[in-house]
Amino acid sequence: DAGVIQSPRHEVTEMGQEVTLRCKPISGHNSLFWYRQTMMRGLELLIYFNNNVPIDDSGMPEDRFSAKMPNASFSTLKIQPSEPRDSAVYFCASSPVPGGDTDTQYFGPGTRLTVL
Amino acid sequence: RKEVEQDPGPFNVPEGATVAFNCTYSNSASQSFFWYRQDCRKEPKLLMSVYSSGNEDGRFTAQLNRASQYISLLIRDSKLSDSATYLCVVPSAHSGAGSYQLTFGKGTKLSVIP
């Protein structure tokens, strides 16, 4: 079975450009999570969806960040305009069932973003 | 107290050694806990779940002390392949939505030396 798929794996862009990160969760999983990881702050939850509906976006840093999940098999995280401080590894994760504190989250390989 | 706090390390231990990592958490309502492992430049992967007082899986033992809000991970007979960062993870309920999100510690880095 394919795991969580993310694209691109690496992105280098210039400040001010729009960046779109993509995620395909594991088929049948109902929850999807976007995280950002930096050395300074560790792994931070940005937003998560249950059954394609955003549940909590309090971790989204500011209005430059937006996320969508138009269907059960696809989600995007967009940064517009991008800034150097957005440089990080962005992970997408999915889990089988909404709710349930025992549910494992399965992570994608991440997108390494560098904003110059 | 921070939501999830870990000693960042690094822990440098020889092969065969026993090493223990500690984690404290602030949400006293949490019922289950996880240890994830993250290799360099890779994604986190679930290592162990802890639902009651503890859990053992081969060389790995996780223990939970609810009174002290403290979780530990013990690795016996360390292998070179155990070198990684170990993340302590605590679920927190999202009020009103009946769903949970995970809060990750910053991780403890382990290097097992030949």
XYZ file of N, CA and C in Angstrom:
690
model
N 0.838 -1.195 0.000
C 0.000 0.000 0.000
C 0.874 1.245 0.000
N 0.459 2.245 -0.769
C 1.192 3.490 -0.771
C 0.928 4.203 0.535
N 1.938 4.852 1.033
C 1.766 5.661 2.233
C 1.267 7.036 1.842
N 1.462 7.988 2.740
C 1.105 9.368 2.456
C 2.090 9.898 1.411
N 1.551 10.544 0.400
C 2.385 11.052 -0.690
C 2.394 12.575 -0.644
N 3.582 13.138 -0.699
C 3.713 14.586 -0.702
C 4.529 15.024 -1.917
N 4.164 16.177 -2.434
C 4.960 16.753 -3.518
C 4.930 18.275 -3.427
N 5.980 18.961 -3.862
C 7.262 18.366 -4.236
C 8.028 17.904 -3.005
N 9.093 17.194 -3.174
C 9.914 16.784 -2.034
C 10.846 17.921 -1.614
N 11.252 18.709 -2.562
C 12.102 19.864 -2.275
C 11.581 21.045 -3.095
N 11.621 22.202 -2.472
C 11.189 23.419 -3.157
C 12.101 24.549 -2.732
N 12.688 25.208 -3.728
C 13.486 26.396 -3.462
C 12.834 27.536 -4.224
N 12.527 28.603 -3.536
C 11.830 29.709 -4.171
C 12.367 31.026 -3.628
N 11.969 32.079 -4.261
C 12.403 33.404 -3.807
C 11.306 34.069 -2.988
N 11.733 34.881 -2.075
C 10.795 35.625 -1.233
C 9.746 36.329 -2.095
N 8.501 36.227 -1.645
C 7.412 36.861 -2.365
C 6.665 35.952 -3.321
N 7.257 34.828 -3.640
C 6.608 33.898 -4.558
C 5.556 33.058 -3.826
N 4.613 32.555 -4.588
C 3.602 31.650 -4.045
C 4.142 30.217 -4.048
N 3.878 29.525 -2.970
C 4.307 28.128 -2.847
C 3.086 27.268 -2.569
N 2.950 26.170 -3.286
C 1.860 25.237 -3.040
C 2.423 23.850 -2.767
N 2.085 23.327 -1.610
C 2.500 21.983 -1.227
C 1.293 21.050 -1.326
N 1.544 19.815 -1.750
C 0.453 18.900 -2.020
C 0.572 17.629 -1.202
N -0.571 17.053 -0.900
C -0.588 15.851 -0.070
C -1.724 14.932 -0.507
N -1.390 13.661 -0.617
C -2.404 12.622 -0.843
C -2.365 11.692 0.362
N -3.435 11.656 1.160
C -3.426 10.796 2.355
C -3.581 9.326 1.981
N -3.398 8.473 2.947
C -3.620 7.042 2.744
C -5.108 6.814 2.479
N -5.396 6.020 1.488
C -6.779 5.762 1.116
C -7.571 5.211 2.293
N -8.737 5.795 2.544
C -9.574 5.345 3.644
C -9.360 6.094 4.945
N -8.305 6.871 5.022
C -8.071 7.666 6.224
C -8.956 8.910 6.197
N -9.513 9.226 7.363
C -10.470 10.326 7.435
C -9.912 11.623 7.988
N -8.740 11.541 8.607
C -8.148 12.749 9.198
C -6.836 13.066 8.494
N -6.607 14.353 8.266
C -5.385 14.801 7.610
C -4.808 15.981 8.384
N -3.508 15.969 8.557
C -2.808 16.957 9.374
C -1.662 17.568 8.570
N -1.471 18.875 8.723
C -0.297 19.548 8.176
C 0.564 20.034 9.342
N 1.863 19.695 9.292
C 2.815 20.100 10.310
C 3.969 20.858 9.646
N 4.646 21.660 10.474
C 5.879 22.313 10.064
C 6.947 21.960 11.097
N 8.144 21.645 10.611
C 9.224 21.295 11.531
C 10.451 22.163 11.279
N 10.931 22.803 12.336
C 12.176 23.561 12.300
C 13.025 23.154 13.487
N 14.298 23.448 13.404
C 15.191 23.123 14.515
C 14.764 23.860 15.781
N 14.388 25.112 15.614
C 14.086 25.935 16.786
C 12.776 25.544 17.462
N 11.763 25.245 16.681
C 10.419 25.083 17.233
C 9.935 23.637 17.220
N 10.707 22.754 16.609
C 10.276 21.363 16.553
C 9.120 21.174 15.580
N 8.283 20.179 15.860
C 7.172 19.824 14.983
C 5.916 20.529 15.486
N 5.345 21.379 14.650
C 4.181 22.154 15.043
C 3.001 21.816 14.141
N 1.844 21.611 14.740
C 0.633 21.380 13.966
C 0.141 22.706 13.401
N -0.104 22.737 12.095
C -0.616 23.949 11.456
C -2.135 23.905 11.361
N -2.664 22.794 10.849
C -4.098 22.654 10.645
C -4.428 21.182 10.505
N -5.666 20.802 10.881
C -6.070 19.444 10.564
C -7.523 19.393 10.131
N -7.810 18.362 9.331
C -9.113 18.152 8.734
C -9.672 16.798 9.196
N -10.965 16.768 9.462
C -11.675 15.511 9.631
C -12.739 15.437 8.546
N -12.743 14.340 7.779
C -13.711 14.200 6.685
C -13.753 15.452 5.804
N -12.589 15.955 5.472
C -12.384 17.078 4.556
C -12.745 18.430 5.163
N -13.180 18.473 6.394
C -13.592 19.717 7.034
C -12.484 20.201 7.960
N -12.057 21.464 7.830
C -11.022 21.965 8.747
C -11.571 22.052 10.168
N -10.849 21.461 11.118
C -11.298 21.418 12.506
C -10.590 22.471 13.341
N -9.301 22.593 13.149
C -8.524 23.518 13.971
C -7.400 24.094 13.119
N -7.460 25.398 12.862
C -6.390 26.041 12.096
C -5.635 27.052 12.953
N -5.728 26.889 14.244
C -5.098 27.862 15.154
C -3.581 27.860 15.041
N -3.024 26.817 14.484
C -1.580 26.752 14.322
C -1.068 27.413 13.061
N -1.951 27.842 12.194
C -1.531 28.518 10.961
C -0.914 29.861 11.362
N 0.331 30.112 10.926
C 1.062 31.270 11.455
C 0.383 32.608 11.163
N -0.125 32.782 9.996
C -0.728 34.056 9.639
C -1.508 33.900 8.339
N -2.092 35.006 7.894
C -2.977 34.941 6.725
C -2.264 34.538 5.447
N -0.969 34.548 5.448
C -0.254 34.140 4.239
C -0.394 32.634 4.004
N -0.784 31.918 5.029
C -0.937 30.463 4.941
C -2.406 30.104 4.774
N -2.671 29.195 3.839
C -4.029 28.677 3.682
C -3.954 27.203 3.310
N -4.974 26.449 3.700
C -5.005 25.022 3.390
C -6.401 24.643 2.939
N -6.446 23.699 2.008
C -7.723 23.221 1.502
C -7.698 21.707 1.413
N -8.879 21.133 1.476
C -9.014 19.694 1.252
C -10.289 19.503 0.438
N -10.208 19.612 -0.871
C -11.397 19.561 -1.719
C -12.046 18.187 -1.780
N -11.275 17.141 -1.509
C -11.852 15.797 -1.468
C -11.006 14.923 -0.555
N -11.441 13.694 -0.369
C -10.805 12.817 0.621
C -9.404 12.382 0.234
N -9.003 12.638 -0.998
C -7.712 12.108 -1.433
C -6.705 13.197 -1.783
N -6.996 14.437 -1.411
C -6.086 15.494 -1.823
C -6.206 16.708 -0.901
N -5.047 17.275 -0.551
C -5.021 18.507 0.229
C -3.855 19.362 -0.238
N -4.021 20.672 -0.100
C -2.939 21.601 -0.420
C -2.696 22.554 0.730
N -1.458 22.953 0.858
C -1.051 24.017 1.785
C -0.369 25.087 0.948
N -0.906 26.299 1.010
C -0.391 27.366 0.168
C 0.189 28.477 1.028
N 1.300 29.015 0.586
C 1.929 30.154 1.245
C 2.064 31.262 0.199
N 1.435 32.389 0.479
C 1.454 33.492 -0.476
C 1.316 34.826 0.256
N 2.333 35.679 0.205
C 3.660 35.481 -0.363
C 4.589 34.765 0.618
N 5.539 34.053 0.099
C 6.470 33.332 0.967
C 7.551 34.274 1.497
N 8.090 33.933 2.673
C 9.146 34.700 3.310
C 10.253 33.735 3.759
N 11.479 34.249 3.921
C 12.575 33.366 4.336
C 12.288 32.601 5.619
N 11.543 33.193 6.545
C 11.263 32.509 7.822
C 10.287 31.347 7.661
N 9.728 31.181 6.459
C 8.867 30.022 6.197
C 9.689 28.783 5.858
N 10.974 28.948 5.702
C 11.838 27.806 5.371
C 11.749 26.768 6.478
N 11.415 25.543 6.103
C 11.182 24.470 7.071
C 10.882 23.193 6.286
N 10.667 22.118 7.033
C 10.142 20.892 6.424
C 8.664 20.824 6.772
N 7.840 20.664 5.763
C 6.400 20.594 5.953
C 5.958 19.136 5.756
N 5.341 18.606 6.804
C 4.863 17.225 6.770
C 3.343 17.194 6.693
N 2.857 16.239 5.941
C 1.443 15.900 5.933
C 1.313 14.532 6.591
N 0.267 14.346 7.390
C 0.033 13.054 8.038
C -1.445 12.723 7.936
N -1.763 11.435 7.946
C -3.167 11.039 7.964
C -3.381 9.957 9.011
N -4.615 9.845 9.489
C -4.953 8.793 10.434
C -6.329 8.241 10.066
N -6.606 7.006 10.514
C -7.770 6.294 9.993
C -9.130 6.882 10.343
N -9.282 7.358 11.577
C -10.632 7.658 12.044
C -10.637 9.026 12.700
N -11.644 9.834 12.455
C -11.716 11.108 13.175
C -11.880 10.847 14.654
N -11.183 11.580 15.447
C -11.289 11.371 16.883
C -10.526 10.148 17.316
N -10.577 9.816 18.566
C -9.893 8.627 19.048
C -8.455 8.922 19.370
N -8.127 9.064 20.630
C -6.763 9.464 20.947
C -5.773 8.328 20.815
N -6.261 7.165 20.370
C -5.341 6.055 20.190
C -4.930 5.896 18.735
N -5.392 6.771 17.865
C -5.117 6.605 16.444
C -3.712 7.041 16.087
N -3.029 6.154 15.381
C -1.697 6.471 14.899
C -1.787 7.424 13.732
N -0.858 8.362 13.673
C -0.732 9.222 12.504
C 0.417 8.714 11.647
N 0.167 8.664 10.354
C 1.162 8.199 9.392
C 1.643 9.415 8.600
N 2.934 9.631 8.632
C 3.500 10.826 8.024
C 3.989 10.565 6.604
N 3.853 11.592 5.779
C 4.493 11.570 4.481
C 5.962 11.912 4.612
N 6.704 11.848 3.504
C 8.153 12.087 3.540
C 8.529 13.546 3.748
N 7.560 14.445 3.630
C 7.841 15.853 3.866
C 8.251 16.608 2.616
N 8.037 17.912 2.659
C 8.533 18.825 1.630
C 9.515 19.769 2.306
N 10.732 19.772 1.807
C 11.758 20.674 2.362
C 11.708 21.971 1.582
N 11.241 23.031 2.253
C 11.060 24.325 1.608
C 12.165 25.280 2.010
N 12.762 25.890 1.012
C 13.760 26.941 1.236
C 13.298 28.186 0.512
N 13.142 29.260 1.277
C 12.756 30.550 0.696
C 13.960 31.487 0.790
N 14.424 31.926 -0.361
C 15.644 32.753 -0.392
C 15.318 34.238 -0.273
N 4.335 24.818 33.122
C 4.958 23.655 32.467
C 4.594 23.657 30.999
N 5.581 23.407 30.135
C 5.305 23.321 28.721
C 4.413 22.119 28.449
N 3.695 22.166 27.309
C 2.774 21.068 26.995
C 3.480 19.722 26.994
N 4.584 19.630 26.281
C 5.372 18.405 26.249
C 6.841 18.807 26.287
N 7.555 18.314 27.260
C 8.943 18.726 27.427
C 9.860 17.521 27.480
N 10.931 17.587 26.702
C 11.916 16.504 26.666
C 13.311 17.069 26.803
N 14.218 16.265 27.313
C 15.631 16.585 27.311
C 16.114 16.454 25.877
N 16.674 17.520 25.285
C 17.041 17.439 23.866
C 18.245 16.555 23.576
N 19.042 16.269 24.637
C 20.249 15.494 24.401
C 21.326 16.372 23.780
N 22.246 15.839 22.973
C 22.223 14.461 22.508
C 22.727 13.464 23.561
N 22.221 12.266 23.466
C 22.718 11.156 24.255
C 23.657 10.358 23.357
N 24.912 10.264 23.758
C 25.900 9.477 23.014
C 26.246 8.256 23.862
N 25.857 7.076 23.402
C 26.050 5.874 24.207
C 26.749 4.807 23.371
N 27.505 3.922 24.016
C 28.145 2.828 23.274
C 27.139 1.726 22.966
N 27.434 0.967 21.930
C 26.603 -0.205 21.626
C 26.455 -1.084 22.857
N 25.246 -1.608 23.045
C 25.008 -2.494 24.170
C 24.565 -1.797 25.439
N 24.673 -0.486 25.461
C 24.292 0.254 26.671
C 22.773 0.326 26.805
N 22.343 0.636 28.011
C 20.933 0.928 28.280
C 20.791 2.436 28.427
N 19.784 2.986 27.785
C 19.581 4.439 27.836
C 18.101 4.723 28.086
N 17.849 5.785 28.826
C 16.465 6.153 29.152
C 16.216 7.618 28.822
N 15.060 7.872 28.232
C 14.632 9.242 27.926
C 13.406 9.575 28.755
N 13.330 10.833 29.151
C 12.206 11.275 29.959
C 11.381 12.321 29.226
N 10.125 12.393 29.612
C 9.205 13.353 29.001
C 8.174 13.756 30.047
N 7.915 15.035 30.179
C 6.847 15.502 31.065
C 5.789 16.192 30.219
N 4.553 16.134 30.667
C 3.449 16.730 29.922
C 2.554 17.500 30.879
N 1.805 18.440 30.325
C 1.004 19.328 31.180
C -0.476 18.976 31.197
N -0.961 18.278 30.172
C -2.393 17.999 30.072
C -2.741 16.752 30.890
N -3.258 16.970 32.076
C -3.546 15.842 32.971
C -4.700 14.981 32.468
N -5.457 15.475 31.484
C -6.591 14.706 30.969
C -6.174 13.679 29.910
N -4.956 13.761 29.432
C -4.508 12.828 28.388
C -4.550 11.400 28.885
N -5.055 10.503 28.047
C -5.222 9.105 28.442
C -4.204 8.181 27.784
N -3.711 8.584 26.642
C -2.755 7.735 25.944
C -1.598 8.589 25.452
N -0.508 7.917 25.203
C 0.713 8.620 24.856
C 1.473 7.802 23.820
N 2.386 8.469 23.132
C 3.124 7.784 22.081
C 4.589 8.182 22.126
N 5.417 7.283 21.659
C 6.792 7.608 21.297
C 6.917 7.394 19.790
N 7.385 8.441 19.100
C 7.687 8.358 17.682
C 9.204 8.413 17.518
N 9.659 7.785 16.447
C 11.078 7.824 16.118
C 11.234 8.576 14.800
N 12.262 9.446 14.746
C 12.525 10.174 13.511
C 13.992 10.053 13.155
N 14.262 9.411 12.040
C 15.626 9.325 11.531
C 15.981 10.633 10.824
N 17.282 10.850 10.689
C 17.763 12.097 10.100
C 17.171 12.316 8.708
N 16.546 13.451 8.502
C 15.979 13.855 7.220
C 14.859 12.916 6.749
N 14.191 12.288 7.714
C 13.051 11.417 7.405
C 11.830 11.871 8.197
N 10.704 11.222 7.925
C 9.490 11.552 8.639
C 9.411 10.798 9.965
N 8.647 11.327 10.940
C 8.427 10.592 12.190
C 7.610 9.327 11.936
N 7.929 8.280 12.700
C 7.178 7.027 12.616
C 6.884 6.537 14.020
N 5.697 5.957 14.199
C 5.305 5.471 15.515
C 6.232 4.355 15.982
N 6.732 4.503 17.200
C 7.558 3.476 17.812
C 6.737 2.648 18.801
N 6.076 3.352 19.730
C 5.300 2.650 20.756
C 4.127 3.504 21.204
N 3.068 2.831 21.630
C 1.940 3.492 22.276
C 1.950 3.128 23.755
N 1.456 4.026 24.591
C 1.395 3.768 26.034
C -0.001 4.127 26.503
N -0.782 3.128 26.915
C -2.168 3.380 27.295
C -2.415 3.254 28.791
N -1.617 2.458 29.468
C -1.849 2.302 30.901
C -0.540 2.647 31.615
N -0.073 1.781 32.449
C 1.124 2.125 33.207
C 2.396 1.959 32.385
N 2.303 1.165 31.321
C 3.497 0.970 30.529
C 3.285 -0.020 29.408
N 4.327 -0.202 28.628
C 4.274 -1.084 27.470
C 5.686 -1.554 27.170
N 5.828 -2.808 26.784
C 7.153 -3.335 26.460
C 7.109 -3.989 25.093
N 8.142 -3.723 24.284
C 8.226 -4.323 22.959
C 9.695 -4.630 22.688
N 10.071 -5.874 22.964
C 11.465 -6.264 22.746
C 12.400 -5.488 23.648
N 13.325 -4.778 23.047
C 14.319 -4.022 23.821
C 13.776 -2.680 24.319
N 12.581 -2.343 23.948
C 12.008 -1.035 24.257
C 10.924 -1.167 25.327
N 11.011 -0.297 26.340
C 9.999 -0.253 27.391
C 9.575 1.187 27.603
N 8.280 1.430 27.548
C 7.742 2.758 27.840
C 6.974 2.678 29.149
N 7.175 3.657 30.007
C 6.468 3.686 31.284
C 5.759 5.016 31.467
N 4.649 4.964 32.165
C 3.820 6.147 32.388
C 3.570 6.328 33.876
N 3.774 7.531 34.349
C 3.447 7.883 35.735
C 2.465 9.040 35.672
N 1.188 8.723 35.818
C 0.154 9.751 35.666
C 0.221 10.789 36.799
N 0.531 10.347 37.967
C 0.564 11.277 39.115
C 1.594 12.376 38.891
N 2.729 11.983 38.329
C 3.796 12.948 38.079
C 3.755 13.508 36.667
N 2.814 13.012 35.843
C 2.695 13.451 34.453
C 4.042 13.299 33.739
N 4.480 12.063 33.722
C 5.843 11.739 33.309
C 5.803 10.449 32.510
N 6.511 10.464 31.367
C 6.615 9.273 30.515
C 8.092 9.017 30.295
N 8.453 7.740 30.229
C 9.849 7.427 29.946
C 9.932 6.371 28.854
N 11.068 6.343 28.175
C 11.362 5.317 27.183
C 12.729 4.746 27.517
N 12.773 3.431 27.698
C 14.018 2.736 28.023
C 14.405 1.859 26.839
N 15.655 1.978 26.417
C 16.173 1.131 25.348
C 17.303 0.298 25.931
N 17.143 -1.008 25.863
C 18.188 -1.914 26.358
C 19.026 -2.429 25.190
N 20.272 -2.773 25.492
C 21.165 -3.361 24.487
C 21.149 -2.538 23.193
N 21.507 -1.273 23.319
C 21.436 -0.337 22.186
C 22.175 -0.853 20.959
N 21.556 -0.627 19.810
C 22.153 -0.976 18.512
C 22.491 0.303 17.751
N 23.414 0.192 16.816
C 23.751 1.348 15.981
C 22.497 1.878 15.282
N 21.622 0.953 14.905
C 20.402 1.336 14.182
C 19.381 2.074 15.053
N 19.633 2.140 16.350
C 18.734 2.895 17.234
C 19.018 4.389 17.173
N 20.119 4.777 16.532
C 20.464 6.201 16.433
C 19.361 6.944 15.690
N 18.770 7.913 16.357
C 17.628 8.645 15.804
C 17.224 9.694 16.831
N 16.190 10.448 16.488
C 15.577 11.361 17.460
C 14.253 10.749 17.910
N 14.021 10.737 19.209
C 12.824 10.112 19.783
C 11.884 11.207 20.283
N 10.680 11.205 19.741
C 9.695 12.249 20.016
C 8.624 11.726 20.967
N 8.410 12.458 22.034
C 7.333 12.149 22.978
C 6.078 12.858 22.473
N 4.945 12.158 22.461
C 3.737 12.696 21.830
C 2.541 12.516 22.746
N 1.783 13.588 22.912
C 0.632 13.581 23.812
C -0.596 14.064 23.053
N -1.684 13.281 23.028
C -2.914 13.761 22.387
C -3.599 14.798 23.264
N -4.309 15.716 22.615
C -5.134 16.658 23.356
C -6.456 16.775 22.633
N -7.532 16.695 23.398
C -8.850 16.730 22.797
C -9.149 18.122 22.294
N -9.786 18.165 21.117
C -10.222 19.445 20.575
C -11.650 19.648 21.037
N -11.873 20.618 21.887
C -13.187 20.781 22.503
C -14.252 21.034 21.446
N -15.341 20.330 21.585
C -16.491 20.545 20.719
C -16.469 19.729 19.453
N -15.354 19.192 19.087
C -15.280 18.471 17.819
C -15.132 16.982 18.012
N -14.902 16.552 19.248
C -14.761 15.127 19.507
C -13.566 14.520 18.827
N -12.610 15.316 18.459
C -11.443 14.768 17.784
C -10.187 15.229 18.517
N -9.098 14.615 18.152
C -7.860 14.831 18.878
C -6.758 15.321 17.955
N -5.856 16.061 18.520
C -4.641 16.400 17.806
C -3.480 15.983 18.682
N -2.333 15.790 18.074
C -1.142 15.359 18.789
C -0.215 16.535 19.018
N 0.329 16.608 20.221
C 1.364 17.605 20.523
C 2.677 16.861 20.666
N 3.659 17.272 19.881
C 4.960 16.610 19.844
C 5.962 17.368 20.704
N 6.762 16.623 21.463
C 7.934 17.223 22.078
C 8.970 17.508 21.005
N 9.997 18.255 21.367
C 11.026 18.600 20.384
C 11.975 17.449 20.110
N 11.903 16.401 20.934
C 12.691 15.212 20.650
C 13.981 15.148 21.424
N 14.423 13.915 21.619
C 15.722 13.637 22.236
C 16.560 12.886 21.217
N 17.734 13.411 20.941
C 18.598 12.799 19.933
C 19.494 11.745 20.566
N 19.501 10.564 19.981
C 20.333 9.461 20.454
C 21.341 9.089 19.379
N 22.599 8.998 19.774
C 23.644 8.468 18.895
C 24.264 7.268 19.582
N 24.190 6.114 18.928
C 24.813 4.909 19.462
C 26.140 4.734 18.748
N 27.200 4.638 19.540
C 28.560 4.662 19.008
C 29.142 3.255 19.017
N 29.851 2.879 17.932
C 30.452 1.529 17.883
C 31.454 1.337 19.014
